[in-house]
mmCIF file of the C-alpha atoms, coordinates in Angstrom:
data_MODEL
# 
_entry.id   MODEL 
# 
loop_
_atom_site.group_PDB 
_atom_site.id 
_atom_site.type_symbol 
_atom_site.label_atom_id 
_atom_site.label_alt_id 
_atom_site.label_comp_id 
_atom_site.label_asym_id 
_atom_site.label_entity_id 
_atom_site.label_seq_id 
_atom_site.pdbx_PDB_ins_code 
_atom_site.Cartn_x 
_atom_site.Cartn_y 
_atom_site.Cartn_z 
_atom_site.occupancy 
_atom_site.B_iso_or_equiv 
_atom_site.pdbx_formal_charge 
_atom_site.auth_seq_id 
_atom_site.auth_comp_id 
_atom_site.auth_asym_id 
_atom_site.auth_atom_id 
_atom_site.pdbx_PDB_model_num 
ATOM 1   C CA . ASP A 1 1   ? 96.699  90.291  75.332  1.00 0.00 ? 1   ASP A CA 1 
ATOM 2   C CA . LEU A 1 2   ? 97.865  91.918  78.576  1.00 0.00 ? 2   LEU A CA 1 
ATOM 3   C CA . GLU A 1 3   ? 101.285 92.970  77.260  1.00 0.00 ? 3   GLU A CA 1 
ATOM 4   C CA . SER A 1 4   ? 99.606  94.942  74.445  1.00 0.00 ? 4   SER A CA 1 
ATOM 5   C CA . ALA A 1 5   ? 97.170  96.468  76.912  1.00 0.00 ? 5   ALA A CA 1 
ATOM 6   C CA . LEU A 1 6   ? 100.072 97.499  79.153  1.00 0.00 ? 6   LEU A CA 1 
ATOM 7   C CA . SER A 1 7   ? 101.912 99.051  76.230  1.00 0.00 ? 7   SER A CA 1 
ATOM 8   C CA . LEU A 1 8   ? 98.833  101.060 75.234  1.00 0.00 ? 8   LEU A CA 1 
ATOM 9   C CA . VAL A 1 9   ? 98.054  102.284 78.741  1.00 0.00 ? 9   VAL A CA 1 
ATOM 10  C CA . CYS A 1 10  ? 101.700 103.322 79.202  1.00 0.00 ? 10  CYS A CA 1 
ATOM 11  C CA . ARG A 1 11  ? 101.356 105.411 76.025  1.00 0.00 ? 11  ARG A CA 1 
ATOM 12  C CA . ALA A 1 12  ? 98.247  107.016 77.487  1.00 0.00 ? 12  ALA A CA 1 
ATOM 13  C CA . VAL A 1 13  ? 100.114 107.747 80.722  1.00 0.00 ? 13  VAL A CA 1 
ATOM 14  C CA . LYS A 1 14  ? 102.913 109.491 78.797  1.00 0.00 ? 14  LYS A CA 1 
ATOM 15  C CA . HIS A 1 15  ? 100.363 111.524 76.838  1.00 0.00 ? 15  HIS A CA 1 
ATOM 16  C CA . TYR A 1 16  ? 98.519  112.666 79.960  1.00 0.00 ? 16  TYR A CA 1 
ATOM 17  C CA . GLU A 1 17  ? 101.784 113.397 81.779  1.00 0.00 ? 17  GLU A CA 1 
ATOM 18  C CA . LYS A 1 18  ? 102.670 115.884 79.052  1.00 0.00 ? 18  LYS A CA 1 
ATOM 19  C CA . ALA A 1 19  ? 99.196  117.433 79.062  1.00 0.00 ? 19  ALA A CA 1 
ATOM 20  C CA . ALA A 1 20  ? 99.057  117.641 82.860  1.00 0.00 ? 20  ALA A CA 1 
ATOM 21  C CA . SER A 1 21  ? 102.482 119.200 83.195  1.00 0.00 ? 21  SER A CA 1 
ATOM 22  C CA . CYS A 1 22  ? 102.012 121.993 80.659  1.00 0.00 ? 22  CYS A CA 1 
ATOM 23  C CA . GLY A 1 23  ? 101.077 124.409 83.414  1.00 0.00 ? 23  GLY A CA 1 
ATOM 24  C CA . GLY A 1 24  ? 103.523 123.226 86.047  1.00 0.00 ? 24  GLY A CA 1 
ATOM 25  C CA . SER A 1 25  ? 104.652 120.234 87.980  1.00 0.00 ? 25  SER A CA 1 
ATOM 26  C CA . ILE A 1 26  ? 102.318 117.598 89.306  1.00 0.00 ? 26  ILE A CA 1 
ATOM 27  C CA . GLU A 1 27  ? 102.085 117.906 93.034  1.00 0.00 ? 27  GLU A CA 1 
ATOM 28  C CA . ARG A 1 28  ? 99.947  116.529 95.818  1.00 0.00 ? 28  ARG A CA 1 
ATOM 29  C CA . SER A 1 29  ? 97.093  118.920 96.428  1.00 0.00 ? 29  SER A CA 1 
ATOM 30  C CA . LEU A 1 30  ? 95.525  117.269 99.432  1.00 0.00 ? 30  LEU A CA 1 
ATOM 31  C CA . ASN A 1 31  ? 96.532  119.964 101.886 1.00 0.00 ? 31  ASN A CA 1 
ATOM 32  C CA . ARG A 1 32  ? 96.050  119.191 105.548 1.00 0.00 ? 32  ARG A CA 1 
ATOM 33  C CA . ASN A 1 33  ? 98.120  122.136 106.785 1.00 0.00 ? 33  ASN A CA 1 
ATOM 34  C CA . HIS A 1 34  ? 95.223  124.582 106.678 1.00 0.00 ? 34  HIS A CA 1 
ATOM 35  C CA . GLY A 1 35  ? 92.731  122.937 108.979 1.00 0.00 ? 35  GLY A CA 1 
ATOM 36  C CA . GLY A 1 36  ? 92.206  119.802 106.889 1.00 0.00 ? 36  GLY A CA 1 
ATOM 37  C CA . MET A 1 37  ? 89.902  119.076 104.023 1.00 0.00 ? 37  MET A CA 1 
ATOM 38  C CA . GLU A 1 38  ? 86.411  120.462 104.054 1.00 0.00 ? 38  GLU A CA 1 
ATOM 39  C CA . LYS A 1 39  ? 83.271  118.742 102.804 1.00 0.00 ? 39  LYS A CA 1 
ATOM 40  C CA . ASN A 1 40  ? 82.697  119.290 99.131  1.00 0.00 ? 40  ASN A CA 1 
ATOM 41  C CA . HIS A 1 41  ? 79.126  117.901 99.111  1.00 0.00 ? 41  HIS A CA 1 
ATOM 42  C CA . CYS A 1 42  ? 78.818  115.687 96.070  1.00 0.00 ? 42  CYS A CA 1 
ATOM 43  C CA . ASP A 1 43  ? 75.590  114.113 94.977  1.00 0.00 ? 43  ASP A CA 1 
ATOM 44  C CA . PHE A 1 44  ? 75.250  110.336 94.562  1.00 0.00 ? 44  PHE A CA 1 
ATOM 45  C CA . ASN A 1 45  ? 76.996  110.482 91.168  1.00 0.00 ? 45  ASN A CA 1 
ATOM 46  C CA . GLY A 1 46  ? 80.032  112.365 92.497  1.00 0.00 ? 46  GLY A CA 1 
ATOM 47  C CA . ASN A 1 47  ? 78.917  115.677 90.995  1.00 0.00 ? 47  ASN A CA 1 
ATOM 48  C CA . GLU A 1 48  ? 79.494  118.848 92.916  1.00 0.00 ? 48  GLU A CA 1 
ATOM 49  C CA . ASP A 1 49  ? 76.463  120.784 94.053  1.00 0.00 ? 49  ASP A CA 1 
ATOM 50  C CA . GLY A 1 50  ? 77.729  123.936 92.365  1.00 0.00 ? 50  GLY A CA 1 
ATOM 51  C CA . ILE A 1 51  ? 79.167  125.500 95.496  1.00 0.00 ? 51  ILE A CA 1 
ATOM 52  C CA . ASP A 1 52  ? 82.901  125.353 95.981  1.00 0.00 ? 52  ASP A CA 1 
ATOM 53  C CA . ARG A 1 53  ? 83.534  124.707 99.664  1.00 0.00 ? 53  ARG A CA 1 
ATOM 54  C CA . ASN A 1 54  ? 86.946  123.130 99.167  1.00 0.00 ? 54  ASN A CA 1 
ATOM 55  C CA . LEU A 1 55  ? 89.035  126.157 98.203  1.00 0.00 ? 55  LEU A CA 1 
ATOM 56  C CA . GLY A 1 56  ? 88.411  128.506 101.090 1.00 0.00 ? 56  GLY A CA 1 
ATOM 57  C CA . GLY A 1 57  ? 88.664  131.261 98.493  1.00 0.00 ? 57  GLY A CA 1 
ATOM 58  C CA . ILE A 1 58  ? 87.094  132.701 95.378  1.00 0.00 ? 58  ILE A CA 1 
ATOM 59  C CA . LYS A 1 59  ? 86.821  131.199 91.922  1.00 0.00 ? 59  LYS A CA 1 
ATOM 60  C CA . GLU A 1 60  ? 86.047  133.283 88.894  1.00 0.00 ? 60  GLU A CA 1 
ATOM 61  C CA . ARG A 1 61  ? 85.187  131.648 85.580  1.00 0.00 ? 61  ARG A CA 1 
ATOM 62  C CA . HIS A 1 62  ? 86.782  132.968 82.392  1.00 0.00 ? 62  HIS A CA 1 
ATOM 63  C CA . GLY A 1 63  ? 86.928  131.095 79.077  1.00 0.00 ? 63  GLY A CA 1 
ATOM 64  C CA . ASP A 1 64  ? 89.291  128.117 79.098  1.00 0.00 ? 64  ASP A CA 1 
ATOM 65  C CA . HIS A 1 65  ? 90.389  128.733 82.644  1.00 0.00 ? 65  HIS A CA 1 
ATOM 66  C CA . ILE A 1 66  ? 88.541  127.680 85.746  1.00 0.00 ? 66  ILE A CA 1 
ATOM 67  C CA . GLY A 1 67  ? 89.736  131.016 86.968  1.00 0.00 ? 67  GLY A CA 1 
ATOM 68  C CA . ILE A 1 68  ? 91.877  132.711 89.485  1.00 0.00 ? 68  ILE A CA 1 
ATOM 69  C CA . GLU A 1 69  ? 92.143  130.826 92.701  1.00 0.00 ? 69  GLU A CA 1 
ATOM 70  C CA . ARG A 1 70  ? 92.791  132.889 95.788  1.00 0.00 ? 70  ARG A CA 1 
ATOM 71  C CA . ASN A 1 71  ? 93.604  130.516 98.603  1.00 0.00 ? 71  ASN A CA 1 
ATOM 72  C CA . HIS A 1 72  ? 95.612  131.249 101.743 1.00 0.00 ? 72  HIS A CA 1 
ATOM 73  C CA . GLY A 1 73  ? 97.105  134.378 100.227 1.00 0.00 ? 73  GLY A CA 1 
ATOM 74  C CA . GLY A 1 74  ? 98.250  132.729 96.983  1.00 0.00 ? 74  GLY A CA 1 
ATOM 75  C CA . THR A 1 75  ? 96.983  133.325 93.464  1.00 0.00 ? 75  THR A CA 1 
ATOM 76  C CA . LYS A 1 76  ? 97.286  131.057 90.447  1.00 0.00 ? 76  LYS A CA 1 
ATOM 77  C CA . ALA A 1 77  ? 95.496  130.411 87.185  1.00 0.00 ? 77  ALA A CA 1 
ATOM 78  C CA . ILE A 1 78  ? 94.126  126.918 86.730  1.00 0.00 ? 78  ILE A CA 1 
ATOM 79  C CA . ASP A 1 79  ? 93.608  125.642 83.216  1.00 0.00 ? 79  ASP A CA 1 
ATOM 80  C CA . LYS A 1 80  ? 90.555  123.372 82.768  1.00 0.00 ? 80  LYS A CA 1 
ATOM 81  C CA . GLY A 1 81  ? 92.454  121.205 80.299  1.00 0.00 ? 81  GLY A CA 1 
ATOM 82  C CA . MET A 1 82  ? 95.259  120.634 82.766  1.00 0.00 ? 82  MET A CA 1 
ATOM 83  C CA . VAL A 1 83  ? 92.772  119.746 85.513  1.00 0.00 ? 83  VAL A CA 1 
ATOM 84  C CA . LYS A 1 84  ? 91.108  117.176 83.230  1.00 0.00 ? 84  LYS A CA 1 
ATOM 85  C CA . ALA A 1 85  ? 94.484  115.822 82.091  1.00 0.00 ? 85  ALA A CA 1 
ATOM 86  C CA . ARG A 1 86  ? 95.465  115.215 85.718  1.00 0.00 ? 86  ARG A CA 1 
ATOM 87  C CA . LEU A 1 87  ? 92.280  113.207 86.280  1.00 0.00 ? 87  LEU A CA 1 
ATOM 88  C CA . ASP A 1 88  ? 92.863  111.264 83.052  1.00 0.00 ? 88  ASP A CA 1 
ATOM 89  C CA . LEU A 1 89  ? 96.452  110.600 84.133  1.00 0.00 ? 89  LEU A CA 1 
ATOM 90  C CA . ALA A 1 90  ? 95.313  109.284 87.518  1.00 0.00 ? 90  ALA A CA 1 
ATOM 91  C CA . THR A 1 91  ? 92.752  106.942 85.962  1.00 0.00 ? 91  THR A CA 1 
ATOM 92  C CA . SER A 1 92  ? 95.303  105.760 83.377  1.00 0.00 ? 92  SER A CA 1 
ATOM 93  C CA . LEU A 1 93  ? 97.726  104.985 86.209  1.00 0.00 ? 93  LEU A CA 1 
ATOM 94  C CA . HIS A 1 94  ? 94.933  103.004 87.921  1.00 0.00 ? 94  HIS A CA 1 
ATOM 95  C CA . ALA A 1 95  ? 94.466  101.024 84.689  1.00 0.00 ? 95  ALA A CA 1 
ATOM 96  C CA . GLU A 1 96  ? 98.222  100.441 84.388  1.00 0.00 ? 96  GLU A CA 1 
ATOM 97  C CA . ALA A 1 97  ? 98.339  99.150  87.967  1.00 0.00 ? 97  ALA A CA 1 
ATOM 98  C CA . ALA A 1 98  ? 95.408  96.786  87.343  1.00 0.00 ? 98  ALA A CA 1 
ATOM 99  C CA . ILE A 1 99  ? 97.139  95.347  84.279  1.00 0.00 ? 99  ILE A CA 1 
ATOM 100 C CA . ARG A 1 100 ? 100.406 94.973  86.205  1.00 0.00 ? 100 ARG A CA 1 
ATOM 101 C CA . CYS A 1 101 ? 98.529  93.085  88.948  1.00 0.00 ? 101 CYS A CA 1 
ATOM 102 C CA . SER A 1 102 ? 97.041  90.778  86.297  1.00 0.00 ? 102 SER A CA 1 
ATOM 103 C CA . LEU A 1 103 ? 100.613 90.137  85.120  1.00 0.00 ? 103 LEU A CA 1 
ATOM 104 C CA . GLY A 1 104 ? 101.743 89.397  88.692  1.00 0.00 ? 104 GLY A CA 1 
ATOM 105 C CA . GLN A 1 105 ? 103.815 92.611  88.873  1.00 0.00 ? 105 GLN A CA 1 
ATOM 106 C CA . TYR A 1 106 ? 102.507 93.619  92.296  1.00 0.00 ? 106 TYR A CA 1 
ATOM 107 C CA . GLU A 1 107 ? 105.485 95.695  93.480  1.00 0.00 ? 107 GLU A CA 1 
ATOM 108 C CA . GLU A 1 108 ? 105.430 97.785  90.307  1.00 0.00 ? 108 GLU A CA 1 
ATOM 109 C CA . ALA A 1 109 ? 101.637 98.105  90.548  1.00 0.00 ? 109 ALA A CA 1 
ATOM 110 C CA . ALA A 1 110 ? 102.001 99.446  94.097  1.00 0.00 ? 110 ALA A CA 1 
ATOM 111 C CA . ARG A 1 111 ? 104.564 102.043 92.898  1.00 0.00 ? 111 ARG A CA 1 
ATOM 112 C CA . VAL A 1 112 ? 102.220 103.127 90.085  1.00 0.00 ? 112 VAL A CA 1 
ATOM 113 C CA . LEU A 1 113 ? 99.302  103.453 92.518  1.00 0.00 ? 113 LEU A CA 1 
ATOM 114 C CA . GLU A 1 114 ? 101.372 105.449 95.007  1.00 0.00 ? 114 GLU A CA 1 
ATOM 115 C CA . ARG A 1 115 ? 102.259 107.791 92.165  1.00 0.00 ? 115 ARG A CA 1 
ATOM 116 C CA . SER A 1 116 ? 98.587  108.073 91.154  1.00 0.00 ? 116 SER A CA 1 
ATOM 117 C CA . LEU A 1 117 ? 97.745  109.499 94.587  1.00 0.00 ? 117 LEU A CA 1 
ATOM 118 C CA . SER A 1 118 ? 99.795  112.623 93.923  1.00 0.00 ? 118 SER A CA 1 
ATOM 119 C CA . VAL A 1 119 ? 98.291  113.413 90.517  1.00 0.00 ? 119 VAL A CA 1 
ATOM 120 C CA . PRO A 1 120 ? 94.690  114.563 91.116  1.00 0.00 ? 120 PRO A CA 1 
ATOM 121 C CA . ASN A 1 121 ? 94.215  118.148 92.251  1.00 0.00 ? 121 ASN A CA 1 
ATOM 122 C CA . ILE A 1 122 ? 91.416  118.051 94.791  1.00 0.00 ? 122 ILE A CA 1 
ATOM 123 C CA . GLU A 1 123 ? 91.290  121.827 95.202  1.00 0.00 ? 123 GLU A CA 1 
ATOM 124 C CA . SER A 1 124 ? 90.687  122.619 91.528  1.00 0.00 ? 124 SER A CA 1 
ATOM 125 C CA . GLY A 1 125 ? 89.276  119.269 90.390  1.00 0.00 ? 125 GLY A CA 1 
ATOM 126 C CA . GLY A 1 126 ? 86.682  118.861 93.115  1.00 0.00 ? 126 GLY A CA 1 
ATOM 127 C CA . CYS A 1 127 ? 84.792  115.643 93.759  1.00 0.00 ? 127 CYS A CA 1 
ATOM 128 C CA . GLN A 1 128 ? 86.009  113.705 90.745  1.00 0.00 ? 128 GLN A CA 1 
ATOM 129 C CA . HIS A 1 129 ? 89.627  114.257 91.726  1.00 0.00 ? 129 HIS A CA 1 
ATOM 130 C CA . ALA A 1 130 ? 88.962  113.429 95.388  1.00 0.00 ? 130 ALA A CA 1 
ATOM 131 C CA . LEU A 1 131 ? 87.219  110.220 94.367  1.00 0.00 ? 131 LEU A CA 1 
ATOM 132 C CA . ALA A 1 132 ? 90.149  109.344 92.067  1.00 0.00 ? 132 ALA A CA 1 
ATOM 133 C CA . VAL A 1 133 ? 92.419  109.568 95.121  1.00 0.00 ? 133 VAL A CA 1 
ATOM 134 C CA . PHE A 1 134 ? 89.934  107.402 97.057  1.00 0.00 ? 134 PHE A CA 1 
ATOM 135 C CA . VAL A 1 135 ? 89.990  104.752 94.304  1.00 0.00 ? 135 VAL A CA 1 
ATOM 136 C CA . GLY A 1 136 ? 93.791  104.884 94.229  1.00 0.00 ? 136 GLY A CA 1 
ATOM 137 C CA . TYR A 1 137 ? 94.001  104.223 97.963  1.00 0.00 ? 137 TYR A CA 1 
ATOM 138 C CA . ILE A 1 138 ? 91.542  101.308 97.797  1.00 0.00 ? 138 ILE A CA 1 
ATOM 139 C CA . HIS A 1 139 ? 93.423  99.716  94.872  1.00 0.00 ? 139 HIS A CA 1 
ATOM 140 C CA . LEU A 1 140 ? 96.698  100.306 96.726  1.00 0.00 ? 140 LEU A CA 1 
ATOM 141 C CA . GLY A 1 141 ? 95.275  98.544  99.777  1.00 0.00 ? 141 GLY A CA 1 
ATOM 142 C CA . ASP A 1 142 ? 94.216  95.580  97.639  1.00 0.00 ? 142 ASP A CA 1 
ATOM 143 C CA . THR A 1 143 ? 97.685  95.450  96.065  1.00 0.00 ? 143 THR A CA 1 
ATOM 144 C CA . PHE A 1 144 ? 99.377  95.550  99.464  1.00 0.00 ? 144 PHE A CA 1 
ATOM 145 C CA . VAL A 1 145 ? 97.198  92.602  100.526 1.00 0.00 ? 145 VAL A CA 1 
ATOM 146 C CA . LEU A 1 146 ? 98.468  90.645  97.511  1.00 0.00 ? 146 LEU A CA 1 
ATOM 147 C CA . LEU A 1 147 ? 102.022 91.503  98.604  1.00 0.00 ? 147 LEU A CA 1 
ATOM 148 C CA . GLY A 1 148 ? 101.322 90.327  102.158 1.00 0.00 ? 148 GLY A CA 1 
ATOM 149 C CA . LYS A 1 149 ? 101.717 93.852  103.535 1.00 0.00 ? 149 LYS A CA 1 
ATOM 150 C CA . ARG A 1 150 ? 98.639  93.888  105.774 1.00 0.00 ? 150 ARG A CA 1 
ATOM 151 C CA . GLU A 1 151 ? 99.524  96.959  107.865 1.00 0.00 ? 151 GLU A CA 1 
ATOM 152 C CA . GLU A 1 152 ? 100.207 99.091  104.775 1.00 0.00 ? 152 GLU A CA 1 
ATOM 153 C CA . ALA A 1 153 ? 96.990  97.767  103.230 1.00 0.00 ? 153 ALA A CA 1 
ATOM 154 C CA . PHE A 1 154 ? 94.864  98.928  106.151 1.00 0.00 ? 154 PHE A CA 1 
ATOM 155 C CA . GLU A 1 155 ? 96.596  102.310 106.228 1.00 0.00 ? 155 GLU A CA 1 
ATOM 156 C CA . ALA A 1 156 ? 95.714  102.753 102.552 1.00 0.00 ? 156 ALA A CA 1 
ATOM 157 C CA . TYR A 1 157 ? 92.134  101.551 103.050 1.00 0.00 ? 157 TYR A CA 1 
ATOM 158 C CA . HIS A 1 158 ? 91.549  103.920 105.953 1.00 0.00 ? 158 HIS A CA 1 
ATOM 159 C CA . ALA A 1 159 ? 93.111  106.878 104.104 1.00 0.00 ? 159 ALA A CA 1 
ATOM 160 C CA . GLY A 1 160 ? 90.721  106.167 101.225 1.00 0.00 ? 160 GLY A CA 1 
ATOM 161 C CA . LEU A 1 161 ? 87.758  105.933 103.578 1.00 0.00 ? 161 LEU A CA 1 
ATOM 162 C CA . GLU A 1 162 ? 88.666  109.284 105.148 1.00 0.00 ? 162 GLU A CA 1 
ATOM 163 C CA . ILE A 1 163 ? 88.788  110.986 101.748 1.00 0.00 ? 163 ILE A CA 1 
ATOM 164 C CA . GLN A 1 164 ? 85.494  109.397 100.730 1.00 0.00 ? 164 GLN A CA 1 
ATOM 165 C CA . MET A 1 165 ? 83.788  110.514 103.956 1.00 0.00 ? 165 MET A CA 1 
ATOM 166 C CA . VAL A 1 166 ? 85.046  114.084 103.598 1.00 0.00 ? 166 VAL A CA 1 
ATOM 167 C CA . THR A 1 167 ? 84.046  114.217 99.932  1.00 0.00 ? 167 THR A CA 1 
ATOM 168 C CA . LEU A 1 168 ? 80.658  112.508 100.051 1.00 0.00 ? 168 LEU A CA 1 
ATOM 169 C CA . GLY A 1 169 ? 79.684  112.977 103.686 1.00 0.00 ? 169 GLY A CA 1 
ATOM 170 C CA . ASP A 1 170 ? 79.584  110.249 106.309 1.00 0.00 ? 170 ASP A CA 1 
ATOM 171 C CA . ARG A 1 171 ? 75.916  109.403 105.594 1.00 0.00 ? 171 ARG A CA 1 
ATOM 172 C CA . HIS A 1 172 ? 76.435  108.651 101.907 1.00 0.00 ? 172 HIS A CA 1 
ATOM 173 C CA . PRO A 1 173 ? 75.568  105.038 100.919 1.00 0.00 ? 173 PRO A CA 1 
ATOM 174 C CA . HIS A 1 174 ? 78.966  104.515 99.268  1.00 0.00 ? 174 HIS A CA 1 
ATOM 175 C CA . VAL A 1 175 ? 80.661  105.251 102.600 1.00 0.00 ? 175 VAL A CA 1 
ATOM 176 C CA . GLY A 1 176 ? 78.626  102.425 104.139 1.00 0.00 ? 176 GLY A CA 1 
ATOM 177 C CA . GLU A 1 177 ? 79.746  100.096 101.342 1.00 0.00 ? 177 GLU A CA 1 
ATOM 178 C CA . THR A 1 178 ? 83.376  101.024 101.948 1.00 0.00 ? 178 THR A CA 1 
ATOM 179 C CA . CYS A 1 179 ? 83.000  100.454 105.702 1.00 0.00 ? 179 CYS A CA 1 
ATOM 180 C CA . ARG A 1 180 ? 81.542  97.004  105.011 1.00 0.00 ? 180 ARG A CA 1 
ATOM 181 C CA . TYR A 1 181 ? 84.398  96.230  102.603 1.00 0.00 ? 181 TYR A CA 1 
ATOM 182 C CA . LEU A 1 182 ? 86.966  97.237  105.244 1.00 0.00 ? 182 LEU A CA 1 
ATOM 183 C CA . ALA A 1 183 ? 85.167  95.193  107.902 1.00 0.00 ? 183 ALA A CA 1 
ATOM 184 C CA . GLU A 1 184 ? 85.346  92.128  105.640 1.00 0.00 ? 184 GLU A CA 1 
ATOM 185 C CA . ALA A 1 185 ? 89.049  92.796  104.994 1.00 0.00 ? 185 ALA A CA 1 
ATOM 186 C CA . HIS A 1 186 ? 89.734  93.034  108.740 1.00 0.00 ? 186 HIS A CA 1 
ATOM 187 C CA . ALA A 1 187 ? 87.776  89.816  109.364 1.00 0.00 ? 187 ALA A CA 1 
ATOM 188 C CA . GLN A 1 188 ? 89.772  87.937  106.707 1.00 0.00 ? 188 GLN A CA 1 
ATOM 189 C CA . VAL A 1 189 ? 93.045  88.833  108.406 1.00 0.00 ? 189 VAL A CA 1 
ATOM 190 C CA . ASN A 1 190 ? 91.945  87.249  111.702 1.00 0.00 ? 190 ASN A CA 1 
# 
């Protein structure tokens, strides 16, 4: 039943919150203050092509750490486990929001989805994290539609589209699918 599913996913969220916060607080990593996001060039499955174009710095690989990130004069160690936990937390929050929508708890689902947008770390998590933010925005848009908040819905949809285009490139087939989806959503409003 949905109540049991919600209880279980909330347990997962708590677990991943602990794992993701071991190395510091969860913060929004989509940084537009340094010239915006750069293309990360993912293949059709969302896998990176092996070249890190998103950091603007150097990554060195050592054991359990992705390495030392030197970006805009700052240096920090990024733990692979924490990066994965942040992605798992974001996807668990997406699942929680979907269950809450099924239960008719749209306002709470929207709050959960807004929170999910700040969890992934695009700089250290790459394409998978960027696409998790994309999915969060699209689900948030759908939830806003259910709440009758059309303007907020389209803002969320277009933010998701922007992230998808930057991550996958504007010629990627999934970008075309998203554009069609948004066109249908706009047509339904009129």
